[in-house]
Coordinates of C-alpha atoms and ligand atoms in Angstrom, one line a residue:
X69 CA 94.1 100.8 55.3
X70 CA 90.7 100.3 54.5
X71 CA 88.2 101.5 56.6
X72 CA 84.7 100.0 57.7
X73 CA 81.4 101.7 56.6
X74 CA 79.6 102.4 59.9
X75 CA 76.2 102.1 60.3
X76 CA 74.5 103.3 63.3
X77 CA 71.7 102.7 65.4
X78 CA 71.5 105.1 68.3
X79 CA 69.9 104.9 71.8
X80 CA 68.9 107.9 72.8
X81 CA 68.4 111.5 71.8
X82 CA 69.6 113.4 75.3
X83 CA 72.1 115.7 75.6
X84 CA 75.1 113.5 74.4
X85 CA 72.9 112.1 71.7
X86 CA 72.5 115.3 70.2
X87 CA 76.0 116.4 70.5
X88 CA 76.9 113.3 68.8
X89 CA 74.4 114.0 65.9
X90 CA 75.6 117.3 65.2
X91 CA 79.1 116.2 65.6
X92 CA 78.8 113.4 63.3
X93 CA 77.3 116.0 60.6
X94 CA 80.1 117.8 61.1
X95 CA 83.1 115.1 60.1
X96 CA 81.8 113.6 56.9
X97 CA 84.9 112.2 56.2
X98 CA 84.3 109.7 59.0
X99 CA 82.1 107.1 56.8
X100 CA 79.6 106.9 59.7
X101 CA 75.8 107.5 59.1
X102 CA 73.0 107.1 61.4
X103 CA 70.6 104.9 60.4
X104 CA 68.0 105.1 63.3
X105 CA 67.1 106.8 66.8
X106 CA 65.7 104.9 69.2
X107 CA 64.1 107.4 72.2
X108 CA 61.5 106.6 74.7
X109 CA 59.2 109.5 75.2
X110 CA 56.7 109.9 72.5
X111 CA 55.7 113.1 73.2
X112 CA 58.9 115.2 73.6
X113 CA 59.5 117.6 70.5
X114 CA 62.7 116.8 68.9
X115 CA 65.4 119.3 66.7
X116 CA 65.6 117.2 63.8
X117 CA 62.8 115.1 61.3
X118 CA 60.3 112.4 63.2
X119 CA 61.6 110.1 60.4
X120 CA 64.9 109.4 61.9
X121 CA 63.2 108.0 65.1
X122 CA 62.1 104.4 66.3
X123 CA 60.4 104.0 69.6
X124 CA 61.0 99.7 68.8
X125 CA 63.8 98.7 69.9
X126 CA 63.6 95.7 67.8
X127 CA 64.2 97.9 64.4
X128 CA 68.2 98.7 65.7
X129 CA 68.8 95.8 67.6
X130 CA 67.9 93.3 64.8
X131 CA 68.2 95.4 62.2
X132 CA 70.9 94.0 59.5
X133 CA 71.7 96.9 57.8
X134 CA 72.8 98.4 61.7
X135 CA 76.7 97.3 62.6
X136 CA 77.5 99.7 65.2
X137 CA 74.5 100.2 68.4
X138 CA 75.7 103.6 70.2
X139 CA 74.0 104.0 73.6
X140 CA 73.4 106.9 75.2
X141 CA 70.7 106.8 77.6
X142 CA 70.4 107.3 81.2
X143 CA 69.0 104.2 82.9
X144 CA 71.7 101.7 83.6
X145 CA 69.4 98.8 83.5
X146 CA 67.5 99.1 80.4
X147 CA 71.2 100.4 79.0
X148 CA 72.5 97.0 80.1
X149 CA 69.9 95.0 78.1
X150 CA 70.2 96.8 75.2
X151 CA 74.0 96.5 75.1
X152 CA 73.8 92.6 75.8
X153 CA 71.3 91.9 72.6
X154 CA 73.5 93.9 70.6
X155 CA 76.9 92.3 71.3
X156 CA 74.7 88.8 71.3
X157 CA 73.4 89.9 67.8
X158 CA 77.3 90.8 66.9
X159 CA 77.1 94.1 66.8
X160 CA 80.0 96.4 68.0
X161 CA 78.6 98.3 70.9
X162 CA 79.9 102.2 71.9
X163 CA 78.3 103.2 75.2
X164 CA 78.9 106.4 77.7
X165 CA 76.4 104.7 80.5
X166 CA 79.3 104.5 83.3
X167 CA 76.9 103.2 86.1
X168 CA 75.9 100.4 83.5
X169 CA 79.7 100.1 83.0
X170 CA 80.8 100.1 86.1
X171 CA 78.2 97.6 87.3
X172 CA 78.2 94.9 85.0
X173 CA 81.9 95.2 83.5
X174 CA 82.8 91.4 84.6
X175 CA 79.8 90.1 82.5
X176 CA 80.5 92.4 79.5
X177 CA 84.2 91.7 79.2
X178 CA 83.0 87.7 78.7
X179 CA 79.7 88.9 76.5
X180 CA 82.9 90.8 74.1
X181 CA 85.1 87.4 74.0
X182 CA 81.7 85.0 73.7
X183 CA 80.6 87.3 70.8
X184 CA 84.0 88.7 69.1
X185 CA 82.6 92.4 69.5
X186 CA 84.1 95.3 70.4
X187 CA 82.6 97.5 73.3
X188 CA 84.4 100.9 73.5
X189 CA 83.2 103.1 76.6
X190 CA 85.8 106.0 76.2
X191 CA 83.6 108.8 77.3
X192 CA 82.2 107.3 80.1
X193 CA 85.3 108.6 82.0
X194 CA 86.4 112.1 82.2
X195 CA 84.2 112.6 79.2
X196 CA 86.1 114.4 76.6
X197 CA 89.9 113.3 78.3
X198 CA 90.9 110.2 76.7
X199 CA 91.9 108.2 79.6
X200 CA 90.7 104.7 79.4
X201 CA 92.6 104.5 75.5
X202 CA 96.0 105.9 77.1
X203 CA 95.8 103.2 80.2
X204 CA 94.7 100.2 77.9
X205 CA 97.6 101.6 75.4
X206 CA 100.2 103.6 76.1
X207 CA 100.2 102.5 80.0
X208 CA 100.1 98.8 78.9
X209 CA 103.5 97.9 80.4
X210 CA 103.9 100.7 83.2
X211 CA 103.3 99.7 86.7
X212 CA 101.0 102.3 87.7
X213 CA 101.2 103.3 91.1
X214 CA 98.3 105.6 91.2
X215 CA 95.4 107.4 89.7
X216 CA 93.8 110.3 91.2
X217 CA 91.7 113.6 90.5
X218 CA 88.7 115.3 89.1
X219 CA 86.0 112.4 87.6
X220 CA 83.2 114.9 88.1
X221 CA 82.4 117.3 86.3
X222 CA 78.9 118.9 87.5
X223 CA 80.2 118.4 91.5
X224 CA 83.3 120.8 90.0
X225 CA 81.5 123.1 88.6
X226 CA 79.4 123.4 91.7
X227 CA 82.4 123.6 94.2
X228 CA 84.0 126.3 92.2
X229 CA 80.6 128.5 91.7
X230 CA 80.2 128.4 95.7
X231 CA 83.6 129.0 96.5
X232 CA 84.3 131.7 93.9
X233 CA 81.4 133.1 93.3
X234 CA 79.4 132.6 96.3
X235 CA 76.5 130.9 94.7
X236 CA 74.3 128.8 97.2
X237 CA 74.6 125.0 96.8
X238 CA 70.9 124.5 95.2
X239 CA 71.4 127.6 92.7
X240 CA 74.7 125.8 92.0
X241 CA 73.4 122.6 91.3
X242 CA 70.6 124.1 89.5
X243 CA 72.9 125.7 86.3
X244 CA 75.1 122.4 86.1
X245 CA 71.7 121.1 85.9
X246 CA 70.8 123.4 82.9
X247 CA 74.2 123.4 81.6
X248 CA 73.3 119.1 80.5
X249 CA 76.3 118.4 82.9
X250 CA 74.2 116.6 85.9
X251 CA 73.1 113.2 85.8
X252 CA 69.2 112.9 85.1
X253 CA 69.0 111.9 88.6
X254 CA 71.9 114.6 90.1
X255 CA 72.6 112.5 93.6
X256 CA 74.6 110.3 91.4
X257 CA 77.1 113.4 90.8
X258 CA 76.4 115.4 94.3
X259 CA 77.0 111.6 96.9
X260 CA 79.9 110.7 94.8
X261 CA 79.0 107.4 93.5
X262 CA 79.4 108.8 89.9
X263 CA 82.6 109.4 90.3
X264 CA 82.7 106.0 92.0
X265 CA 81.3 104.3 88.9
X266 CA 84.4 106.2 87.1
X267 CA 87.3 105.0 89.3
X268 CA 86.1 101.6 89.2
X269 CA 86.1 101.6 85.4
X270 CA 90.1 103.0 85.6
X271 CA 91.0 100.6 88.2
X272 CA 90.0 97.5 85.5
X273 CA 91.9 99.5 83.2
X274 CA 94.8 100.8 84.7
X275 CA 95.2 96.9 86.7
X276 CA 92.8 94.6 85.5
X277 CA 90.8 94.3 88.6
X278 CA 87.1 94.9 88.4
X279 CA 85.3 96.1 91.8
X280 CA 82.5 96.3 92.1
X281 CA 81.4 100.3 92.7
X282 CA 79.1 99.4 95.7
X283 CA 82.4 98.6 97.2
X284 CA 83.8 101.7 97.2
X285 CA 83.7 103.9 100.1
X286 CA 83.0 107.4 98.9
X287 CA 81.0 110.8 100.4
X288 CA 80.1 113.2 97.8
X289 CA 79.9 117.3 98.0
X290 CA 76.6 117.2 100.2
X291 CA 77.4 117.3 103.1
X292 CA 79.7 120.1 102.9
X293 CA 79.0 123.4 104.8
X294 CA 79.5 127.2 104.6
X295 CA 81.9 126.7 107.2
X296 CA 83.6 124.2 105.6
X297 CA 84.5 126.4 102.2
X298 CA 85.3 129.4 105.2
X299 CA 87.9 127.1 106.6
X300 CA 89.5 126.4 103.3
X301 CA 89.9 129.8 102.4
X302 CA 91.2 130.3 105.3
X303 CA 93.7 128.4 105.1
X304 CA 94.5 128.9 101.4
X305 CA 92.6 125.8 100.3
X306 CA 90.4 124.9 97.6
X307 CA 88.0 121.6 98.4
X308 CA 87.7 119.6 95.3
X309 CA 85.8 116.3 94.9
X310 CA 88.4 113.8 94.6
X311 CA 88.8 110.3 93.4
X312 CA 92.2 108.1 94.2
X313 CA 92.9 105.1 93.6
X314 CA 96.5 103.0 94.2
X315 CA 98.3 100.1 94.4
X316 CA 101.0 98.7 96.2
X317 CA 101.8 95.2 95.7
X318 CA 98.5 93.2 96.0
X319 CA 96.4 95.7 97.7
X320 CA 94.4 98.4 96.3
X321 CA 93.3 101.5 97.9
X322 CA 90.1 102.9 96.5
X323 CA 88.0 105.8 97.9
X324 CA 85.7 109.2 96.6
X325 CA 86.0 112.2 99.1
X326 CA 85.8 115.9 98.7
X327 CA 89.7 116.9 99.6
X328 CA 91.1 119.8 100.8
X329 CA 93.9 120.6 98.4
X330 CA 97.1 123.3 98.8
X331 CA 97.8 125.6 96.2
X332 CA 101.0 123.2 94.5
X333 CA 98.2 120.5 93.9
X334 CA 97.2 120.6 89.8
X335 CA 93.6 120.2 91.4
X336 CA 93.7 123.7 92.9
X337 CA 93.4 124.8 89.2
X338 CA 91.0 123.0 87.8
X339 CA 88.2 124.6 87.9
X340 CA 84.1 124.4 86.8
X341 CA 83.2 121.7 84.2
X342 CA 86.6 120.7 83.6
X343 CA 88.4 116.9 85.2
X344 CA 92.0 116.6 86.2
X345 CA 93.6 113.2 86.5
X346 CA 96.9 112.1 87.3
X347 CA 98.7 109.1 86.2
X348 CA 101.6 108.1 88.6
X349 CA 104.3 105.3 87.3
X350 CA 106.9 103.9 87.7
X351 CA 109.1 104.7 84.5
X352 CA 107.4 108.1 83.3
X353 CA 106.3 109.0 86.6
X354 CA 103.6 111.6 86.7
X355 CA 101.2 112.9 83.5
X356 CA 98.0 115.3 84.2
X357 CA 95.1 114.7 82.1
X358 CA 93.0 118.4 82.1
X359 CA 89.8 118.3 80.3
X360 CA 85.9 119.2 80.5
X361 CA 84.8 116.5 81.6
X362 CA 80.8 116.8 81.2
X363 CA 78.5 118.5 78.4
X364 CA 77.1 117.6 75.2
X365 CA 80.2 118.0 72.7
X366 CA 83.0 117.1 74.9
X367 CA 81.0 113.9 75.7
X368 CA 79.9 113.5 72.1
X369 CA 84.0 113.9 71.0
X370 CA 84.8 110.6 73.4
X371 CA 81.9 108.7 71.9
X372 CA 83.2 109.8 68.3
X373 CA 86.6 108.8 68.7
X374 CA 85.2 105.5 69.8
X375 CA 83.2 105.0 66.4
X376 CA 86.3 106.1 64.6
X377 CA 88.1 103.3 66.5
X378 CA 85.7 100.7 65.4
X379 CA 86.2 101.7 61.5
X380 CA 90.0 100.2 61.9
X381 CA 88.7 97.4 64.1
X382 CA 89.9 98.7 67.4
X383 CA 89.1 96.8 70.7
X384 CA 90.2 96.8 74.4
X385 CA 92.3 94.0 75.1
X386 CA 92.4 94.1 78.7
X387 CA 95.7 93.0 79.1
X388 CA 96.0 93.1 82.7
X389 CA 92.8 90.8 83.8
X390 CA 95.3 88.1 84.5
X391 CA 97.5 90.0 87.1
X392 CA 94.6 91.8 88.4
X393 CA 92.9 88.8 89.9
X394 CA 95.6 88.7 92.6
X395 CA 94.5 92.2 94.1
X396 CA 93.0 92.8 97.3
X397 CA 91.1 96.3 98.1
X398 CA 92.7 97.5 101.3
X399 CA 90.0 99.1 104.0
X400 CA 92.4 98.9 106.4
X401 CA 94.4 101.6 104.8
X402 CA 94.2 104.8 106.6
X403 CA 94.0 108.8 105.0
X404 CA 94.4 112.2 107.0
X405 CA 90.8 113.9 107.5
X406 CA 89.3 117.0 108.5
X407 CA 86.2 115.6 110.4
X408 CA 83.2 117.9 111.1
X409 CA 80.7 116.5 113.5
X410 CA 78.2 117.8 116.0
X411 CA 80.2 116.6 119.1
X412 CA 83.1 114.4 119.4
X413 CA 82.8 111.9 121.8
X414 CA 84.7 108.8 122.9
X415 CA 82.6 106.8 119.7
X416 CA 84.0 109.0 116.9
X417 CA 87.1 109.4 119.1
X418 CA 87.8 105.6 118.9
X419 CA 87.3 105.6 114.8
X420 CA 90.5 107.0 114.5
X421 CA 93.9 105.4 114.2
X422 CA 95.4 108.7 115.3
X423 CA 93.9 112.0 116.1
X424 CA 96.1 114.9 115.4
X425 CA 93.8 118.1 116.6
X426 CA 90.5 118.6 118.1
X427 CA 88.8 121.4 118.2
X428 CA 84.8 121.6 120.1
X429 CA 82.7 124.0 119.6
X430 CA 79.2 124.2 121.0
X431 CA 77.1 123.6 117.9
X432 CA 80.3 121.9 115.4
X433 CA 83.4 120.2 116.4
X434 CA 86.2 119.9 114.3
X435 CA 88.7 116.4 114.6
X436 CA 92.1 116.1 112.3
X437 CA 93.6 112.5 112.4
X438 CA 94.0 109.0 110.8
X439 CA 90.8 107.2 109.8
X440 CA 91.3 104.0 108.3
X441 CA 88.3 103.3 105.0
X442 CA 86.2 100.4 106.8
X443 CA 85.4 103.4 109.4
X444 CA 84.0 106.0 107.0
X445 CA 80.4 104.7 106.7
X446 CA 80.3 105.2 110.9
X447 CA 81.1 108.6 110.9
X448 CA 77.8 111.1 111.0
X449 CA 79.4 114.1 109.7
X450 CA 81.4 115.4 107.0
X451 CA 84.6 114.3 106.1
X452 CA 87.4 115.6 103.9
X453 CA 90.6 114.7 103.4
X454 CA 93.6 116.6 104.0
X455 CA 97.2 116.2 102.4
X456 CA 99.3 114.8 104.7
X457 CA 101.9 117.8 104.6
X458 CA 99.4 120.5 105.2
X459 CA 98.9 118.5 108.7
X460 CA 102.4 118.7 109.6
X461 CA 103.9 121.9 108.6
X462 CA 101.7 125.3 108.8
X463 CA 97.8 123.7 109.8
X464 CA 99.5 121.8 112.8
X465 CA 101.1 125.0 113.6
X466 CA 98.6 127.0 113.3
X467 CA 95.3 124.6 114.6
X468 CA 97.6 123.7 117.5
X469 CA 96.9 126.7 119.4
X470 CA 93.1 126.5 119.3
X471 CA 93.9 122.3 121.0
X472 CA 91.3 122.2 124.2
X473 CA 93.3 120.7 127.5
X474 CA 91.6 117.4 128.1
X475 CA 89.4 119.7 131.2
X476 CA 88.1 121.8 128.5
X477 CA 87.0 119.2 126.4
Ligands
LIG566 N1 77.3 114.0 85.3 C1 78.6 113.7 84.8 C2 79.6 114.7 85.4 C3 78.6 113.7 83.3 O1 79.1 115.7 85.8 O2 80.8 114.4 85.3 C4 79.8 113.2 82.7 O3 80.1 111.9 83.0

C-alpha cells in the first residue's frame, strides 16, 4: 500500500512538541516532515534554527503545501480554534489537548463528517498506552462493562514520592513539575479534572456517549493528608488517584477519586509516572493497560503513531454514537468511602445511604459508608473510596473496635 507524504505544520514547541521533533528525526522512514512551527512567545530561546518557526498562524493553517496541523499546545480555547480552521480548511488534524477534547468532542465529531478529515487524539489519554485505538478497534463489538485506573500521570508520581519516599506534597508536585509531566497550570492534574477530561474521552469511545467533563463528579489528590497516607499504610494500602467509569444497561457511572486500593489490585503496582487501565468485557473479560502515561517521548510516541495512521488514511469511526445516545449518567449510584471531616454531625451523617463505622476524634473524624455521586460536592472533607471487600472482611474487623456507643459520640 501506498502511503501519503505528510506534511506538517505544528502548534507548539513545549514539551511534547519537542519530543515529537526529535522523535520524528529519529524514524525517517515515516515520510513525515515538518514544514513549520507555530509558538507564541517571541522571546523564549529555542533548541533548534529560528527558521523553522512562525508566530502567524495564518502560514500553517492556510498554508497549501501543509496536510497534516499537529497541535500541541496548552490552552484549550485557542487549541479549539486552531483545530476547527484546520479541519474547515481540510486538513487532517492530530491533537494531545484533552481539555479541548474533552470539551468540545460533540462539535468536533460533526466538524470531521462536515469536512471528511480525520482527527486522531491518541495521546491525549494515558499518553504513551494506546487505549482510545484498542476501544475504537479491537473493542468495537465487546460490550464493555467497565473502565477503570490510572489517567494521571503527574498525580501518580506525586502519590508514590509521598508515600514511598516521604517527600512533602509541594516538593512532590514541584519535580513532576520539572519532570514536563504537570499540566502548565498543575490544578488540572492535582483536583482531578484532568483525569476527568480523560474518562470522558474513553466513555465516547468505549460507548459512544459524550459527557460533558463538567459533569463528572471528581476530587483530586489535594485534599489528602499525612494522616490519610498513615492510615493506608496501616492498613496495607496504597491510595491511587483513580478514574472508573461503567455501564449497566442504560446508565453510566462516572466519577474521579483518590482510592484506597489492597495489595491484589493491579493499581497497588503502578507506580510514579506510569497509568494502569483496565478494560472489563463481556467475552475477553479483563486486559490491563500499563504505561507512562506523561512526559515528552511517551507523549510524543502517541502523537506519532497518530501521524503514521494518517499516511494509510486511518480515522475513528465512532461506531457506537448510535447506541450511546440512549445512556443515562447515574448519580444516584452509590460507592464505599473513607470520609475525613472535621466533625460528623447529623448533616454529613444524613449524606449517606449507609454508614458502616464512625470514628470522632477531637480535631478529625473518620466516617466509612455508602455515599451515593449527587452527594459528593456537599461533603467538606476528603473523600476516598474503599473497595467494597476491604469493608467487609479485615477493616470492618479491625475499625469496629474503635466504633463510639451513640453516648460517646
Ligand atoms: N499532566 C498530564 C498527566 C500529562 O500528568 O497525566 C499527560 O496527559
Amino acid at each position: 500500500m501506498s502511503r501519503k507524504k505528510l506534511r506538517i505544520g505544528l502548534f507548539g514547541f513545549g514539551v511534547v512538541g519537542q519530543g515529537l521533533y526529535e522523535v520524528l528525526e529519529k524514524t525517517p522512514a515515516l515520510q513525515a516532515q515538518i514544514i513549520k512551527i507555530c509558538v507564541k512567545d517571541r522571546n523564549k530561546k529555542r533548541s533548534i534554527d529560528a527558521t523553522h518557526f512562525t508566530f502567524h498562524q495564518h502560514e500553517l493553517l492556510y498554508n497549501e503545501a501543509i496536510n497534516v496541523i499537529v497541535e500541541l499546545i496548552d490552552d484549550a480555547d485557542a487549541a479549539f480554534d486552531i483545530v476547527k480552521t484546520a479541519m474547515e480548511n481540510g486538513k487532517a488534524v492530530v491533537s494531545a489537548n484533552k481539555k479541548m477534547i474533552a470539551e468540545h468532542l460533540d462539535e468536533l465529531i460533526v466538524l470531521q463528517q462536515r469536512f471528511q478529515v480525520p482527527f486522531l487524539y491518541e495521546a491525549a489519554v494515558c499518553a504513551g498506552i494506546p487505549v482510545i485505538r484498542n476501544l475504537e478497534e479491537y473493542y468495537d463489538n465487546e460490550l464493555i462493562h467497565s473502565i477503570s485506573g490510572i489517567v494521571n500521570g503527574s498525580t501518580n508520581f506525586i502519590l508514590t514520592k509521598m508515600s514511598e519516599t516521604g517527600s512533602g506534597y509541594q516538593e512532590a508536585l514541584k519535580e513532576a513539575q520539572e519532570a514536563g509531566y504537570a499540566e502548565s497550570d498543575p490544578w488540572l492534574d492535582v483536583s482531578g479534572r484532568d483525569a476527568v477530561n480523560k474518562l470522558s474521552i474513553l466513555v465516547a469511545h468505549a460507548w459512544g456517549r459524550w459527557i460533558h467533563p463538567d459533569t463528572v463528579v471528581a476530587k483530586g489528590i489535594d485534599e489528602l493528608s499525612a494522616s490519610d497516607f498513615e492510615w493506608a499504610s496501616t492498613h496495607d494500602l496504597r491510595i491511587r488517584l483513580k478514574t472508573f467509569a461503567s455501564r449497566k444497561e442504560n446508565k453510566l457511572v462516572t466519577y474521579v477519586l483518590p482510592a484506597f486500593t489492597t495489595s491484589d489490585d493491579p493499581a497497588y503496582r503502578v507506580n510514579g509516572v506510569f497509568n494502569g487501565v483496565e478494560i472489563e468485557s463481556s467475552f475477553v473479560d479483563k486486559h490491563y493497560f500499563s504505561g507512562r502515561g506523561a512526559g515528552a517521548y511517551p507523549t510524543a510516541s502517541a502523537v506519532l503513531s497518530d501521524i503514521s495512521a494518517l499516511s494509510y488514511d486511518y480515522k475513528y469511526e465512532y461506531k457506537k454514537l448510535e447506541s450511546g445516545k440512549k445512556l443515562e449518567s447515574d448519580l444516584r449510584h452509590a460507592i464505599t468511602v473513607y470520609c475525613r471531616v472535621q466533625v460528623i454531625n447529623q448533616k454529613v451523617r444524613s449524606l449517606f445511604d449507609d454508614v458502616f463505622i464512625e470514628k470522632n476524634d477531637e480535631e478529625e473524624s473518620i466516617i466509612i459508608g455508602r455515599l451515593p455521586l449527587s452527594k459528593i460536592p456537599y461533603i467538606n472533607g476528603t473523600l476516598i473510596t474503599l473497595p467494597e471487600e476491604a469493608v467487609h472482611t479485615f477493616l470492618a474487623n479491625e475499625i469496629a473496635q474503635e466504633v463510639l456507643t451513640p453516648e460517646e459520640v
